[in-house]
Short mmCIF file of C-alpha atoms in Angstrom, two decimals:
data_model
loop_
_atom_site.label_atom_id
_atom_site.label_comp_id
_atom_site.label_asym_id
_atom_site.label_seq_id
_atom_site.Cartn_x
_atom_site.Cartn_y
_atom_site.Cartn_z
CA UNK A 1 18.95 15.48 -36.55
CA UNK A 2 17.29 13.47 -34.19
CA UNK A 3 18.71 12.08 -31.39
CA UNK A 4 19.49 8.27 -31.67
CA UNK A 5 17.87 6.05 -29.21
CA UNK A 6 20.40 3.23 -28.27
CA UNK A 7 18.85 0.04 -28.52
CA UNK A 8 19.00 -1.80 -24.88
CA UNK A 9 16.93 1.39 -23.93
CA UNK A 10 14.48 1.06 -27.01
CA UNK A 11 14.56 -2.71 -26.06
CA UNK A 12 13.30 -2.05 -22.69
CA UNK A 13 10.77 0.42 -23.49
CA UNK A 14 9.06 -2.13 -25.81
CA UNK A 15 8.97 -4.67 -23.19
CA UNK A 16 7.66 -1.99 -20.61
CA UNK A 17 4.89 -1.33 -22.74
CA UNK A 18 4.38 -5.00 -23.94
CA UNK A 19 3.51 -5.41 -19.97
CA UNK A 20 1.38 -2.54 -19.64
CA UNK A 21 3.12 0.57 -19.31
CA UNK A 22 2.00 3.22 -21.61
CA UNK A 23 3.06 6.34 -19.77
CA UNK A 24 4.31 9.19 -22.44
CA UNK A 25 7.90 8.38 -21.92
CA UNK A 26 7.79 4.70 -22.36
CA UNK A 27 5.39 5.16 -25.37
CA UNK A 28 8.00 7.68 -27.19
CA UNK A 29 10.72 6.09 -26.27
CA UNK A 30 9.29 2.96 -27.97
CA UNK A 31 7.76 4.14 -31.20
CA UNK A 32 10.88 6.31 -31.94
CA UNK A 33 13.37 3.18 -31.16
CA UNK A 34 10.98 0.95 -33.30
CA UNK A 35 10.70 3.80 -35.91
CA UNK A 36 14.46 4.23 -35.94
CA UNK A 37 14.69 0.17 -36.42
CA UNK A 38 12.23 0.30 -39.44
CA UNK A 39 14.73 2.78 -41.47
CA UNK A 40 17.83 1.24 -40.43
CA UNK A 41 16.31 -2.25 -41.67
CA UNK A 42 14.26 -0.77 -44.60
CA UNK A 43 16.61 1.96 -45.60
CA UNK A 44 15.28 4.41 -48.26
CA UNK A 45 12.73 7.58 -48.73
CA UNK A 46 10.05 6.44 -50.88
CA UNK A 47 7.89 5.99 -48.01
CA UNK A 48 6.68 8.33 -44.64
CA UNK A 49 6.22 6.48 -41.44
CA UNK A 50 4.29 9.13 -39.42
CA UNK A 51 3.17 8.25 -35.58
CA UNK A 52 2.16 11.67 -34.12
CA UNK A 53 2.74 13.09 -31.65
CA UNK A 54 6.04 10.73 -31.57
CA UNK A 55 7.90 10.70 -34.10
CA UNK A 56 8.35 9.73 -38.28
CA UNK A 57 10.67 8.01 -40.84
CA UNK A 58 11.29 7.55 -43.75
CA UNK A 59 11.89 3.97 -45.25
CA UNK A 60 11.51 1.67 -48.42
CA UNK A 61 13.90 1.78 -51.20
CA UNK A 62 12.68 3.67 -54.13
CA UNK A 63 12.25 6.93 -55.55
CA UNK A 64 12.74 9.98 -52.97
CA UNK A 65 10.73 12.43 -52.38
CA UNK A 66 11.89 16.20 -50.96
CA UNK A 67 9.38 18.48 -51.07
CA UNK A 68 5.65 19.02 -49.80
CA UNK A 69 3.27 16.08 -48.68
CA UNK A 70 4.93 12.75 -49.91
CA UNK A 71 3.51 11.03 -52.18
CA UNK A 72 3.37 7.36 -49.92
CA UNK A 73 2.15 8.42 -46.26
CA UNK A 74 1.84 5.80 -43.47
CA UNK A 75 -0.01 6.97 -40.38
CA UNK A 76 -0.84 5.63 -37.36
CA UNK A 77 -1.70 6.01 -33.55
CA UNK A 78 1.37 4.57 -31.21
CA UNK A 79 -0.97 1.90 -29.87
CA UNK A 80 -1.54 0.53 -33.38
CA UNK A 81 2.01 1.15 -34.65
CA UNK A 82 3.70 -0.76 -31.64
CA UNK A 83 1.45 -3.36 -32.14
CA UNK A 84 2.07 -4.11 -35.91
CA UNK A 85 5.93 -3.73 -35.21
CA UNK A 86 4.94 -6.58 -32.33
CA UNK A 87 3.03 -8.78 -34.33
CA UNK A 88 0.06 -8.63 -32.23
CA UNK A 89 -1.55 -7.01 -34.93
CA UNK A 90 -1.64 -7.60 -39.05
CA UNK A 91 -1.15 -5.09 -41.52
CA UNK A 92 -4.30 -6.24 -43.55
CA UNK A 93 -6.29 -6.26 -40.48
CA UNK A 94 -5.42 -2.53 -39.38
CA UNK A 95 -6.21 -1.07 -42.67
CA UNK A 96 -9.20 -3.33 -42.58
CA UNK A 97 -10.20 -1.63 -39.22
CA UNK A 98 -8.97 1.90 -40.35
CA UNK A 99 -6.41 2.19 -37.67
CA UNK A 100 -3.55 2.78 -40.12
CA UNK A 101 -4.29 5.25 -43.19
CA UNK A 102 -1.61 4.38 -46.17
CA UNK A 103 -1.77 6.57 -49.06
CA UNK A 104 0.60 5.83 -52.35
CA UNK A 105 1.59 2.66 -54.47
CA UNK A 106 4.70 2.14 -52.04
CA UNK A 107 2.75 2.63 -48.67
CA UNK A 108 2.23 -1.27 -47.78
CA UNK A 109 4.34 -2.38 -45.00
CA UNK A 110 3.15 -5.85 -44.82
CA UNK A 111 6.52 -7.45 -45.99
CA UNK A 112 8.76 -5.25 -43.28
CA UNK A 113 5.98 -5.92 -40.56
CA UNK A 114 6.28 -6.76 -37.81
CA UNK A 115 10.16 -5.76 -37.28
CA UNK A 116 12.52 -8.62 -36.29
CA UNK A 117 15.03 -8.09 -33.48
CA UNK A 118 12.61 -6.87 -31.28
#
């Protein structure tokens, strides 16, 4: 099991990068907190949040899946991700630009986007 980020440190490495830092460690450190916030907030395992090379989760109440590729995939870069768990950028508008690639009938995250409490 992964290790859990607490969330005063995932807290600060959003703001970090919010102001411009995107060294590795603060870029992890901030997808996995804000991938860790979208399951604890969307709890389920219909859906596979992938953000390589940082991290996935699995979200979205609904059927679960447990073996080979899932059948609703989420991926992203960590530039993209952070910024449609921000707000800076809209769901429609990634897909639209092909940042995000979401495959399945449960794969929209436009109504858990962006994440509060950040």
């Amino acid at each position: 099991m992964a290790r859990r980020i607490d969330d005063a440190t995932g807290r600060a490495a959003v703001l970090s990068w919010r102001a411009g830092d995107r060294t590795r460690p603060v870029t992890a450190t901030a997808v996995r907190w804000t991938l860790q916030r979208l399951a604890l907030l969307s709890p389920g395992g219909s859906v596979e949040v992938r953000v390589p090379p940082f991290g996935v989760a699995q979200c979205i109440a609904g059927p679960r899946h447990t073996r080979g590729t899932p059948p609703n995939v989420v991926e992203t870069d960590a530039a993209t991700w952070l910024a449609l768990v921000d707000g800076t950028l809209d769901w429609a508008d990634a897909l639209a630009g092909g940042t995000v690639s979401a495959s399945g009938n449960r794969a929209d995250l436009a109504a858990v986007l962006p994440l509060r409490g950040l």
